[in-house]
Amino acid sequence: MKVERLKNIIKEATREVIHEELKEILLEAVKSRSSTPIVENKISSGQQENVRNGLRSSYKDILGETAQTMTTNNLQGTFTPQPDIDSANGTLPPGQVSLDQIGAFIK
């Protein structure tokens, strides 16, 4: 038996089984359908606006606290850029990086 024919037989059998199962699932869903209607809770536009304003003020507070506490005064040491190293244009410091080190960055 050729592999192509075997694949086609498996595909056809799978389609038949799925078709039969879907029929049964749909019939059960229709039979057990509840008579109570589904009621959606809708939020009024006023409530949505209150929620949005609350979120905005919360984020402003968080950002304000961060700006007050995180300044350059908190940094230890000084930053001294190294000459002739420009990662934006492809100039990197000499040396080798192993795949283990790269994998550690990804994790």
PDB file of N, CA and C in Angstrom:
ATOM      1  N   MET A   1       0.847  -1.171   0.000  1.00  0.00           N
ATOM      2  CA  MET A   1       0.000   0.000   0.000  1.00  0.00           C
ATOM      3  C   MET A   1       0.894   1.235   0.000  1.00  0.00           C
ATOM      4  N   LYS A   2       0.544   2.172  -0.818  1.00  0.00           N
ATOM      5  CA  LYS A   2       1.343   3.377  -0.911  1.00  0.00           C
ATOM      6  C   LYS A   2       1.044   4.296   0.262  1.00  0.00           C
ATOM      7  N   VAL A   3       2.009   5.119   0.590  1.00  0.00           N
ATOM      8  CA  VAL A   3       1.879   6.046   1.709  1.00  0.00           C
ATOM      9  C   VAL A   3       0.773   7.055   1.434  1.00  0.00           C
ATOM     10  N   GLU A   4       0.666   7.525   0.192  1.00  0.00           N
ATOM     11  CA  GLU A   4      -0.366   8.506  -0.168  1.00  0.00           C
ATOM     12  C   GLU A   4      -1.763   7.937   0.076  1.00  0.00           C
ATOM     13  N   ARG A   5      -1.964   6.704  -0.305  1.00  0.00           N
ATOM     14  CA  ARG A   5      -3.274   6.054  -0.135  1.00  0.00           C
ATOM     15  C   ARG A   5      -3.578   5.902   1.349  1.00  0.00           C
ATOM     16  N   LEU A   6      -2.577   5.529   2.143  1.00  0.00           N
ATOM     17  CA  LEU A   6      -2.763   5.375   3.585  1.00  0.00           C
ATOM     18  C   LEU A   6      -3.141   6.716   4.216  1.00  0.00           C
ATOM     19  N   LYS A   7      -2.474   7.779   3.796  1.00  0.00           N
ATOM     20  CA  LYS A   7      -2.802   9.116   4.303  1.00  0.00           C
ATOM     21  C   LYS A   7      -4.241   9.483   3.984  1.00  0.00           C
ATOM     22  N   ASN A   8      -4.662   9.215   2.753  1.00  0.00           N
ATOM     23  CA  ASN A   8      -6.038   9.532   2.352  1.00  0.00           C
ATOM     24  C   ASN A   8      -7.054   8.738   3.162  1.00  0.00           C
ATOM     25  N   ILE A   9      -6.760   7.477   3.424  1.00  0.00           N
ATOM     26  CA  ILE A   9      -7.677   6.652   4.218  1.00  0.00           C
ATOM     27  C   ILE A   9      -7.790   7.198   5.636  1.00  0.00           C
ATOM     28  N   ILE A  10      -6.662   7.582   6.210  1.00  0.00           N
ATOM     29  CA  ILE A  10      -6.675   8.140   7.571  1.00  0.00           C
ATOM     30  C   ILE A  10      -7.441   9.456   7.595  1.00  0.00           C
ATOM     31  N   LYS A  11      -7.233  10.318   6.600  1.00  0.00           N
ATOM     32  CA  LYS A  11      -7.946  11.596   6.542  1.00  0.00           C
ATOM     33  C   LYS A  11      -9.451  11.383   6.455  1.00  0.00           C
ATOM     34  N   GLU A  12      -9.877  10.473   5.582  1.00  0.00           N
ATOM     35  CA  GLU A  12     -11.304  10.202   5.418  1.00  0.00           C
ATOM     36  C   GLU A  12     -11.911   9.662   6.705  1.00  0.00           C
ATOM     37  N   ALA A  13     -11.232   8.746   7.353  1.00  0.00           N
ATOM     38  CA  ALA A  13     -11.738   8.171   8.593  1.00  0.00           C
ATOM     39  C   ALA A  13     -11.827   9.238   9.677  1.00  0.00           C
ATOM     40  N   THR A  14     -10.833  10.099   9.737  1.00  0.00           N
ATOM     41  CA  THR A  14     -10.838  11.175  10.732  1.00  0.00           C
ATOM     42  C   THR A  14     -12.002  12.123  10.481  1.00  0.00           C
ATOM     43  N   ARG A  15     -12.222  12.503   9.226  1.00  0.00           N
ATOM     44  CA  ARG A  15     -13.351  13.384   8.895  1.00  0.00           C
ATOM     45  C   ARG A  15     -14.674  12.752   9.305  1.00  0.00           C
ATOM     46  N   GLU A  16     -14.855  11.479   9.023  1.00  0.00           N
ATOM     47  CA  GLU A  16     -16.106  10.797   9.369  1.00  0.00           C
ATOM     48  C   GLU A  16     -16.338  10.797  10.871  1.00  0.00           C
ATOM     49  N   VAL A  17     -15.304  10.485  11.626  1.00  0.00           N
ATOM     50  CA  VAL A  17     -15.433  10.429  13.081  1.00  0.00           C
ATOM     51  C   VAL A  17     -15.757  11.808  13.646  1.00  0.00           C
ATOM     52  N   ILE A  18     -15.055  12.812  13.185  1.00  0.00           N
ATOM     53  CA  ILE A  18     -15.305  14.173  13.675  1.00  0.00           C
ATOM     54  C   ILE A  18     -16.717  14.615  13.299  1.00  0.00           C
ATOM     55  N   HIS A  19     -17.143  14.309  12.096  1.00  0.00           N
ATOM     56  CA  HIS A  19     -18.484  14.675  11.645  1.00  0.00           C
ATOM     57  C   HIS A  19     -19.551  14.037  12.535  1.00  0.00           C
ATOM     58  N   GLU A  20     -19.387  12.760  12.827  1.00  0.00           N
ATOM     59  CA  GLU A  20     -20.353  12.060  13.681  1.00  0.00           C
ATOM     60  C   GLU A  20     -20.361  12.641  15.096  1.00  0.00           C
ATOM     61  N   GLU A  21     -19.182  12.914  15.646  1.00  0.00           N
ATOM     62  CA  GLU A  21     -19.094  13.453  17.001  1.00  0.00           C
ATOM     63  C   GLU A  21     -19.709  14.848  17.073  1.00  0.00           C
ATOM     64  N   LEU A  22     -19.460  15.668  16.072  1.00  0.00           N
ATOM     65  CA  LEU A  22     -20.042  17.010  16.066  1.00  0.00           C
ATOM     66  C   LEU A  22     -21.561  16.958  16.004  1.00  0.00           C
ATOM     67  N   LYS A  23     -22.088  16.021  15.219  1.00  0.00           N
ATOM     68  CA  LYS A  23     -23.543  15.856  15.158  1.00  0.00           C
ATOM     69  C   LYS A  23     -24.097  15.550  16.546  1.00  0.00           C
ATOM     70  N   GLU A  24     -23.464  14.610  17.244  1.00  0.00           N
ATOM     71  CA  GLU A  24     -23.928  14.226  18.576  1.00  0.00           C
ATOM     72  C   GLU A  24     -23.825  15.389  19.560  1.00  0.00           C
ATOM     73  N   ILE A  25     -22.740  16.129  19.495  1.00  0.00           N
ATOM     74  CA  ILE A  25     -22.547  17.264  20.408  1.00  0.00           C
ATOM     75  C   ILE A  25     -23.607  18.330  20.154  1.00  0.00           C
ATOM     76  N   LEU A  26     -23.869  18.627  18.897  1.00  0.00           N
ATOM     77  CA  LEU A  26     -24.880  19.631  18.575  1.00  0.00           C
ATOM     78  C   LEU A  26     -26.271  19.188  18.995  1.00  0.00           C
ATOM     79  N   LEU A  27     -26.590  17.923  18.781  1.00  0.00           N
ATOM     80  CA  LEU A  27     -27.902  17.426  19.208  1.00  0.00           C
ATOM     81  C   LEU A  27     -28.066  17.503  20.717  1.00  0.00           C
ATOM     82  N   GLU A  28     -27.044  17.153  21.458  1.00  0.00           N
ATOM     83  CA  GLU A  28     -27.109  17.254  22.913  1.00  0.00           C
ATOM     84  C   GLU A  28     -27.265  18.700  23.355  1.00  0.00           C
ATOM     85  N   ALA A  29     -26.577  19.597  22.688  1.00  0.00           N
ATOM     86  CA  ALA A  29     -26.665  21.016  23.054  1.00  0.00           C
ATOM     87  C   ALA A  29     -28.061  21.560  22.792  1.00  0.00           C
ATOM     88  N   VAL A  30     -28.669  21.156  21.690  1.00  0.00           N
ATOM     89  CA  VAL A  30     -30.012  21.634  21.371  1.00  0.00           C
ATOM     90  C   VAL A  30     -31.032  21.041  22.346  1.00  0.00           C
ATOM     91  N   LYS A  31     -30.891  19.771  22.684  1.00  0.00           N
ATOM     92  CA  LYS A  31     -31.835  19.116  23.597  1.00  0.00           C
ATOM     93  C   LYS A  31     -31.740  19.691  24.999  1.00  0.00           C
ATOM     94  N   SER A  32     -30.540  19.969  25.471  1.00  0.00           N
ATOM     95  CA  SER A  32     -30.370  20.443  26.840  1.00  0.00           C
ATOM     96  C   SER A  32     -30.372  21.969  26.935  1.00  0.00           C
ATOM     97  N   ARG A  33     -30.801  22.627  25.905  1.00  0.00           N
ATOM     98  CA  ARG A  33     -30.828  24.091  25.897  1.00  0.00           C
ATOM     99  C   ARG A  33     -31.787  24.578  26.972  1.00  0.00           C
ATOM    100  N   SER A  34     -31.298  25.477  27.791  1.00  0.00           N
ATOM    101  CA  SER A  34     -32.145  25.971  28.882  1.00  0.00           C
ATOM    102  C   SER A  34     -33.145  26.983  28.348  1.00  0.00           C
ATOM    103  N   SER A  35     -34.265  27.089  29.030  1.00  0.00           N
ATOM    104  CA  SER A  35     -35.315  27.995  28.576  1.00  0.00           C
ATOM    105  C   SER A  35     -35.123  29.406  29.128  1.00  0.00           C
ATOM    106  N   THR A  36     -34.188  29.587  30.061  1.00  0.00           N
ATOM    107  CA  THR A  36     -33.975  30.916  30.609  1.00  0.00           C
ATOM    108  C   THR A  36     -33.088  31.719  29.673  1.00  0.00           C
ATOM    109  N   PRO A  37     -33.473  32.942  29.394  1.00  0.00           N
ATOM    110  CA  PRO A  37     -32.661  33.750  28.483  1.00  0.00           C
ATOM    111  C   PRO A  37     -31.374  34.222  29.158  1.00  0.00           C
ATOM    112  N   ILE A  38     -30.400  34.475  28.346  1.00  0.00           N
ATOM    113  CA  ILE A  38     -29.124  34.969  28.846  1.00  0.00           C
ATOM    114  C   ILE A  38     -29.226  36.483  28.979  1.00  0.00           C
ATOM    115  N   VAL A  39     -28.898  36.982  30.160  1.00  0.00           N
ATOM    116  CA  VAL A  39     -28.985  38.412  30.420  1.00  0.00           C
ATOM    117  C   VAL A  39     -27.573  38.967  30.517  1.00  0.00           C
ATOM    118  N   GLU A  40     -27.308  40.005  29.759  1.00  0.00           N
ATOM    119  CA  GLU A  40     -25.990  40.627  29.781  1.00  0.00           C
ATOM    120  C   GLU A  40     -26.017  41.830  30.701  1.00  0.00           C
ATOM    121  N   ASN A  41     -24.976  41.965  31.493  1.00  0.00           N
ATOM    122  CA  ASN A  41     -24.842  43.141  32.337  1.00  0.00           C
ATOM    123  C   ASN A  41     -24.065  44.176  31.559  1.00  0.00           C
ATOM    124  N   LYS A  42     -24.700  45.290  31.312  1.00  0.00           N
ATOM    125  CA  LYS A  42     -24.037  46.338  30.549  1.00  0.00           C
ATOM    126  C   LYS A  42     -23.634  47.457  31.487  1.00  0.00           C
ATOM    127  N   ILE A  43     -22.463  47.998  31.239  1.00  0.00           N
ATOM    128  CA  ILE A  43     -21.949  49.097  32.044  1.00  0.00           C
ATOM    129  C   ILE A  43     -22.311  50.396  31.326  1.00  0.00           C
ATOM    130  N   SER A  44     -22.863  51.317  32.070  1.00  0.00           N
ATOM    131  CA  SER A  44     -23.230  52.593  31.456  1.00  0.00           C
ATOM    132  C   SER A  44     -21.972  53.386  31.130  1.00  0.00           C
ATOM    133  N   SER A  45     -22.127  54.341  30.231  1.00  0.00           N
ATOM    134  CA  SER A  45     -20.969  55.126  29.814  1.00  0.00           C
ATOM    135  C   SER A  45     -20.426  55.950  30.978  1.00  0.00           C
ATOM    136  N   GLY A  46     -21.293  56.347  31.909  1.00  0.00           N
ATOM    137  CA  GLY A  46     -20.827  57.081  33.089  1.00  0.00           C
ATOM    138  C   GLY A  46     -19.926  56.228  33.953  1.00  0.00           C
ATOM    139  N   GLN A  47     -20.297  54.958  34.136  1.00  0.00           N
ATOM    140  CA  GLN A  47     -19.472  54.044  34.923  1.00  0.00           C
ATOM    141  C   GLN A  47     -18.136  53.787  34.220  1.00  0.00           C
ATOM    142  N   GLN A  48     -18.179  53.638  32.897  1.00  0.00           N
ATOM    143  CA  GLN A  48     -16.944  53.420  32.143  1.00  0.00           C
ATOM    144  C   GLN A  48     -16.020  54.619  32.297  1.00  0.00           C
ATOM    145  N   GLU A  49     -16.590  55.814  32.237  1.00  0.00           N
ATOM    146  CA  GLU A  49     -15.770  57.020  32.374  1.00  0.00           C
ATOM    147  C   GLU A  49     -15.158  57.099  33.761  1.00  0.00           C
ATOM    148  N   ASN A  50     -15.910  56.697  34.795  1.00  0.00           N
ATOM    149  CA  ASN A  50     -15.373  56.693  36.155  1.00  0.00           C
ATOM    150  C   ASN A  50     -14.210  55.716  36.280  1.00  0.00           C
ATOM    151  N   VAL A  51     -14.356  54.545  35.678  1.00  0.00           N
ATOM    152  CA  VAL A  51     -13.297  53.538  35.727  1.00  0.00           C
ATOM    153  C   VAL A  51     -12.060  54.054  35.008  1.00  0.00           C
ATOM    154  N   ARG A  52     -12.251  54.654  33.845  1.00  0.00           N
ATOM    155  CA  ARG A  52     -11.113  55.190  33.084  1.00  0.00           C
ATOM    156  C   ARG A  52     -10.394  56.278  33.869  1.00  0.00           C
ATOM    157  N   ASN A  53     -11.161  57.178  34.456  1.00  0.00           N
ATOM    158  CA  ASN A  53     -10.540  58.255  35.230  1.00  0.00           C
ATOM    159  C   ASN A  53      -9.791  57.699  36.430  1.00  0.00           C
ATOM    160  N   GLY A  54     -10.364  56.678  37.071  1.00  0.00           N
ATOM    161  CA  GLY A  54      -9.675  56.049  38.205  1.00  0.00           C
ATOM    162  C   GLY A  54      -8.361  55.421  37.789  1.00  0.00           C
ATOM    163  N   LEU A  55      -8.363  54.732  36.657  1.00  0.00           N
ATOM    164  CA  LEU A  55      -7.134  54.112  36.152  1.00  0.00           C
ATOM    165  C   LEU A  55      -6.096  55.172  35.798  1.00  0.00           C
ATOM    166  N   ARG A  56      -6.531  56.237  35.148  1.00  0.00           N
ATOM    167  CA  ARG A  56      -5.601  57.304  34.777  1.00  0.00           C
ATOM    168  C   ARG A  56      -4.941  57.896  36.023  1.00  0.00           C
ATOM    169  N   SER A  57      -5.756  58.185  37.025  1.00  0.00           N
ATOM    170  CA  SER A  57      -5.181  58.802  38.224  1.00  0.00           C
ATOM    171  C   SER A  57      -4.247  57.827  38.938  1.00  0.00           C
ATOM    172  N   SER A  58      -4.576  56.538  38.922  1.00  0.00           N
ATOM    173  CA  SER A  58      -3.695  55.543  39.543  1.00  0.00           C
ATOM    174  C   SER A  58      -2.343  55.504  38.836  1.00  0.00           C
ATOM    175  N   TYR A  59      -2.373  55.485  37.500  1.00  0.00           N
ATOM    176  CA  TYR A  59      -1.116  55.464  36.753  1.00  0.00           C
ATOM    177  C   TYR A  59      -0.313  56.744  36.970  1.00  0.00           C
ATOM    178  N   LYS A  60      -0.998  57.880  37.019  1.00  0.00           N
ATOM    179  CA  LYS A  60      -0.293  59.141  37.273  1.00  0.00           C
ATOM    180  C   LYS A  60       0.378  59.120  38.634  1.00  0.00           C
ATOM    181  N   ASP A  61      -0.322  58.581  39.638  1.00  0.00           N
ATOM    182  CA  ASP A  61       0.262  58.494  40.971  1.00  0.00           C
ATOM    183  C   ASP A  61       1.502  57.603  40.973  1.00  0.00           C
ATOM    184  N   ILE A  62       1.387  56.459  40.318  1.00  0.00           N
ATOM    185  CA  ILE A  62       2.515  55.518  40.276  1.00  0.00           C
ATOM    186  C   ILE A  62       3.708  56.152  39.572  1.00  0.00           C
ATOM    187  N   LEU A  63       3.455  56.793  38.424  1.00  0.00           N
ATOM    188  CA  LEU A  63       4.553  57.425  37.688  1.00  0.00           C
ATOM    189  C   LEU A  63       5.148  58.585  38.471  1.00  0.00           C
ATOM    190  N   GLY A  64       4.299  59.330  39.190  1.00  0.00           N
ATOM    191  CA  GLY A  64       4.803  60.435  39.994  1.00  0.00           C
ATOM    192  C   GLY A  64       5.701  59.951  41.112  1.00  0.00           C
ATOM    193  N   GLU A  65       5.296  58.878  41.788  1.00  0.00           N
ATOM    194  CA  GLU A  65       6.117  58.314  42.861  1.00  0.00           C
ATOM    195  C   GLU A  65       7.441  57.798  42.308  1.00  0.00           C
ATOM    196  N   THR A  66       7.380  57.160  41.155  1.00  0.00           N
ATOM    197  CA  THR A  66       8.602  56.635  40.542  1.00  0.00           C
ATOM    198  C   THR A  66       9.542  57.777  40.172  1.00  0.00           C
ATOM    199  N   ALA A  67       8.997  58.837  39.620  1.00  0.00           N
ATOM    200  CA  ALA A  67       9.834  59.971  39.227  1.00  0.00           C
ATOM    201  C   ALA A  67      10.474  60.636  40.436  1.00  0.00           C
ATOM    202  N   GLN A  68       9.774  60.645  41.568  1.00  0.00           N
ATOM    203  CA  GLN A  68      10.323  61.275  42.769  1.00  0.00           C
ATOM    204  C   GLN A  68      11.427  60.438  43.396  1.00  0.00           C
ATOM    205  N   THR A  69      11.269  59.115  43.355  1.00  0.00           N
ATOM    206  CA  THR A  69      12.221  58.258  44.053  1.00  0.00           C
ATOM    207  C   THR A  69      13.377  57.790  43.193  1.00  0.00           C
ATOM    208  N   MET A  70      13.205  57.727  41.888  1.00  0.00           N
ATOM    209  CA  MET A  70      14.268  57.219  41.025  1.00  0.00           C
ATOM    210  C   MET A  70      14.926  58.373  40.278  1.00  0.00           C
ATOM    211  N   THR A  71      16.032  58.808  40.793  1.00  0.00           N
ATOM    212  CA  THR A  71      16.777  59.887  40.151  1.00  0.00           C
ATOM    213  C   THR A  71      18.210  59.427  39.921  1.00  0.00           C
ATOM    214  N   THR A  72      18.991  60.258  39.276  1.00  0.00           N
ATOM    215  CA  THR A  72      20.391  59.908  39.041  1.00  0.00           C
ATOM    216  C   THR A  72      21.193  59.926  40.333  1.00  0.00           C
ATOM    217  N   ASN A  73      20.642  60.525  41.371  1.00  0.00           N
ATOM    218  CA  ASN A  73      21.330  60.512  42.661  1.00  0.00           C
ATOM    219  C   ASN A  73      21.381  59.109  43.255  1.00  0.00           C
ATOM    220  N   ASN A  74      20.481  58.239  42.838  1.00  0.00           N
ATOM    221  CA  ASN A  74      20.421  56.872  43.357  1.00  0.00           C
ATOM    222  C   ASN A  74      21.445  55.948  42.696  1.00  0.00           C
ATOM    223  N   LEU A  75      22.036  56.380  41.593  1.00  0.00           N
ATOM    224  CA  LEU A  75      22.988  55.533  40.874  1.00  0.00           C
ATOM    225  C   LEU A  75      24.300  55.438  41.632  1.00  0.00           C
ATOM    226  N   GLN A  76      24.882  54.261  41.588  1.00  0.00           N
ATOM    227  CA  GLN A  76      26.177  54.058  42.229  1.00  0.00           C
ATOM    228  C   GLN A  76      27.255  54.133  41.164  1.00  0.00           C
ATOM    229  N   GLY A  77      28.262  54.912  41.409  1.00  0.00           N
ATOM    230  CA  GLY A  77      29.350  55.028  40.457  1.00  0.00           C
ATOM    231  C   GLY A  77      29.001  55.993  39.343  1.00  0.00           C
ATOM    232  N   THR A  78      29.891  56.107  38.429  1.00  0.00           N
ATOM    233  CA  THR A  78      29.683  57.003  37.292  1.00  0.00           C
ATOM    234  C   THR A  78      29.751  56.198  36.010  1.00  0.00           C
ATOM    235  N   PHE A  79      29.087  56.699  34.999  1.00  0.00           N
ATOM    236  CA  PHE A  79      29.074  56.043  33.697  1.00  0.00           C
ATOM    237  C   PHE A  79      30.171  56.640  32.841  1.00  0.00           C
ATOM    238  N   THR A  80      31.054  55.784  32.376  1.00  0.00           N
ATOM    239  CA  THR A  80      32.111  56.235  31.471  1.00  0.00           C
ATOM    240  C   THR A  80      32.032  55.400  30.201  1.00  0.00           C
ATOM    241  N   PRO A  81      31.532  55.998  29.125  1.00  0.00           N
ATOM    242  CA  PRO A  81      31.424  55.237  27.881  1.00  0.00           C
ATOM    243  C   PRO A  81      32.795  54.888  27.331  1.00  0.00           C
ATOM    244  N   GLN A  82      32.885  53.724  26.716  1.00  0.00           N
ATOM    245  CA  GLN A  82      34.148  53.267  26.169  1.00  0.00           C
ATOM    246  C   GLN A  82      34.268  53.749  24.725  1.00  0.00           C
ATOM    247  N   PRO A  83      35.406  54.271  24.350  1.00  0.00           N
ATOM    248  CA  PRO A  83      35.569  54.755  22.974  1.00  0.00           C
ATOM    249  C   PRO A  83      35.599  53.595  21.978  1.00  0.00           C
ATOM    250  N   ASP A  84      35.203  53.882  20.771  1.00  0.00           N
ATOM    251  CA  ASP A  84      35.248  52.942  19.641  1.00  0.00           C
ATOM    252  C   ASP A  84      34.295  51.758  19.792  1.00  0.00           C
ATOM    253  N   ILE A  85      33.295  51.863  20.652  1.00  0.00           N
ATOM    254  CA  ILE A  85      32.284  50.804  20.770  1.00  0.00           C
ATOM    255  C   ILE A  85      30.935  51.439  20.456  1.00  0.00           C
ATOM    256  N   ASP A  86      30.329  50.984  19.373  1.00  0.00           N
ATOM    257  CA  ASP A  86      29.062  51.547  18.926  1.00  0.00           C
ATOM    258  C   ASP A  86      28.159  50.400  18.500  1.00  0.00           C
ATOM    259  N   SER A  87      27.309  49.927  19.408  1.00  0.00           N
ATOM    260  CA  SER A  87      26.462  48.780  19.092  1.00  0.00           C
ATOM    261  C   SER A  87      25.403  49.129  18.053  1.00  0.00           C
ATOM    262  N   ALA A  88      25.031  50.403  17.952  1.00  0.00           N
ATOM    263  CA  ALA A  88      24.025  50.797  16.973  1.00  0.00           C
ATOM    264  C   ALA A  88      24.529  50.619  15.550  1.00  0.00           C
ATOM    265  N   ASN A  89      25.804  50.843  15.345  1.00  0.00           N
ATOM    266  CA  ASN A  89      26.373  50.716  14.003  1.00  0.00           C
ATOM    267  C   ASN A  89      27.149  49.425  13.811  1.00  0.00           C
ATOM    268  N   GLY A  90      27.086  48.536  14.773  1.00  0.00           N
ATOM    269  CA  GLY A  90      27.695  47.231  14.603  1.00  0.00           C
ATOM    270  C   GLY A  90      29.090  47.081  15.148  1.00  0.00           C
ATOM    271  N   THR A  91      29.619  48.040  15.852  1.00  0.00           N
ATOM    272  CA  THR A  91      30.949  47.909  16.418  1.00  0.00           C
ATOM    273  C   THR A  91      30.804  47.444  17.861  1.00  0.00           C
ATOM    274  N   LEU A  92      31.247  46.255  18.147  1.00  0.00           N
ATOM    275  CA  LEU A  92      31.159  45.690  19.489  1.00  0.00           C
ATOM    276  C   LEU A  92      32.555  45.457  20.033  1.00  0.00           C
ATOM    277  N   PRO A  93      32.657  45.310  21.348  1.00  0.00           N
ATOM    278  CA  PRO A  93      33.986  45.040  21.899  1.00  0.00           C
ATOM    279  C   PRO A  93      34.494  43.681  21.445  1.00  0.00           C
ATOM    280  N   PRO A  94      35.812  43.490  21.419  1.00  0.00           N
ATOM    281  CA  PRO A  94      36.364  42.202  20.994  1.00  0.00           C
ATOM    282  C   PRO A  94      36.077  41.125  22.027  1.00  0.00           C
ATOM    283  N   GLY A  95      36.010  39.895  21.574  1.00  0.00           N
ATOM    284  CA  GLY A  95      35.789  38.774  22.476  1.00  0.00           C
ATOM    285  C   GLY A  95      34.778  37.809  21.882  1.00  0.00           C
ATOM    286  N   GLN A  96      34.594  36.694  22.569  1.00  0.00           N
ATOM    287  CA  GLN A  96      33.691  35.664  22.104  1.00  0.00           C
ATOM    288  C   GLN A  96      32.557  35.480  23.099  1.00  0.00           C
ATOM    289  N   VAL A  97      31.383  35.181  22.594  1.00  0.00           N
ATOM    290  CA  VAL A  97      30.229  34.879  23.428  1.00  0.00           C
ATOM    291  C   VAL A  97      29.790  33.460  23.085  1.00  0.00           C
ATOM    292  N   SER A  98      29.697  32.616  24.107  1.00  0.00           N
ATOM    293  CA  SER A  98      29.315  31.228  23.844  1.00  0.00           C
ATOM    294  C   SER A  98      27.797  31.118  23.746  1.00  0.00           C
ATOM    295  N   LEU A  99      27.336  30.000  23.189  1.00  0.00           N
ATOM    296  CA  LEU A  99      25.904  29.770  23.075  1.00  0.00           C
ATOM    297  C   LEU A  99      25.256  29.615  24.444  1.00  0.00           C
ATOM    298  N   ASP A 100      26.008  29.122  25.432  1.00  0.00           N
ATOM    299  CA  ASP A 100      25.474  29.004  26.793  1.00  0.00           C
ATOM    300  C   ASP A 100      25.143  30.379  27.365  1.00  0.00           C
ATOM    301  N   GLN A 101      26.005  31.349  27.108  1.00  0.00           N
ATOM    302  CA  GLN A 101      25.746  32.700  27.591  1.00  0.00           C
ATOM    303  C   GLN A 101      24.529  33.310  26.906  1.00  0.00           C
ATOM    304  N   ILE A 102      24.394  33.075  25.621  1.00  0.00           N
ATOM    305  CA  ILE A 102      23.242  33.583  24.894  1.00  0.00           C
ATOM    306  C   ILE A 102      21.969  32.926  25.413  1.00  0.00           C
ATOM    307  N   GLY A 103      22.023  31.628  25.659  1.00  0.00           N
ATOM    308  CA  GLY A 103      20.863  30.925  26.191  1.00  0.00           C
ATOM    309  C   GLY A 103      20.456  31.440  27.561  1.00  0.00           C
ATOM    310  N   ALA A 104      21.443  31.834  28.382  1.00  0.00           N
ATOM    311  CA  ALA A 104      21.137  32.373  29.700  1.00  0.00           C
ATOM    312  C   ALA A 104      20.403  33.703  29.574  1.00  0.00           C
ATOM    313  N   PHE A 105      20.705  34.490  28.556  1.00  0.00           N
ATOM    314  CA  PHE A 105      19.997  35.768  28.348  1.00  0.00           C
ATOM    315  C   PHE A 105      18.551  35.542  27.944  1.00  0.00           C
ATOM    316  N   ILE A 106      18.313  34.501  27.161  1.00  0.00           N
ATOM    317  CA  ILE A 106      16.972  34.218  26.664  1.00  0.00           C
ATOM    318  C   ILE A 106      16.057  33.762  27.787  1.00  0.00           C
ATOM    319  N   LYS A 107      16.576  32.989  28.726  1.00  0.00           N
ATOM    320  CA  LYS A 107      15.762  32.488  29.837  1.00  0.00           C
ATOM    321  C   LYS A 107      15.373  33.606  30.681  1.00  0.00           C
TER     322      LYS A 107
END
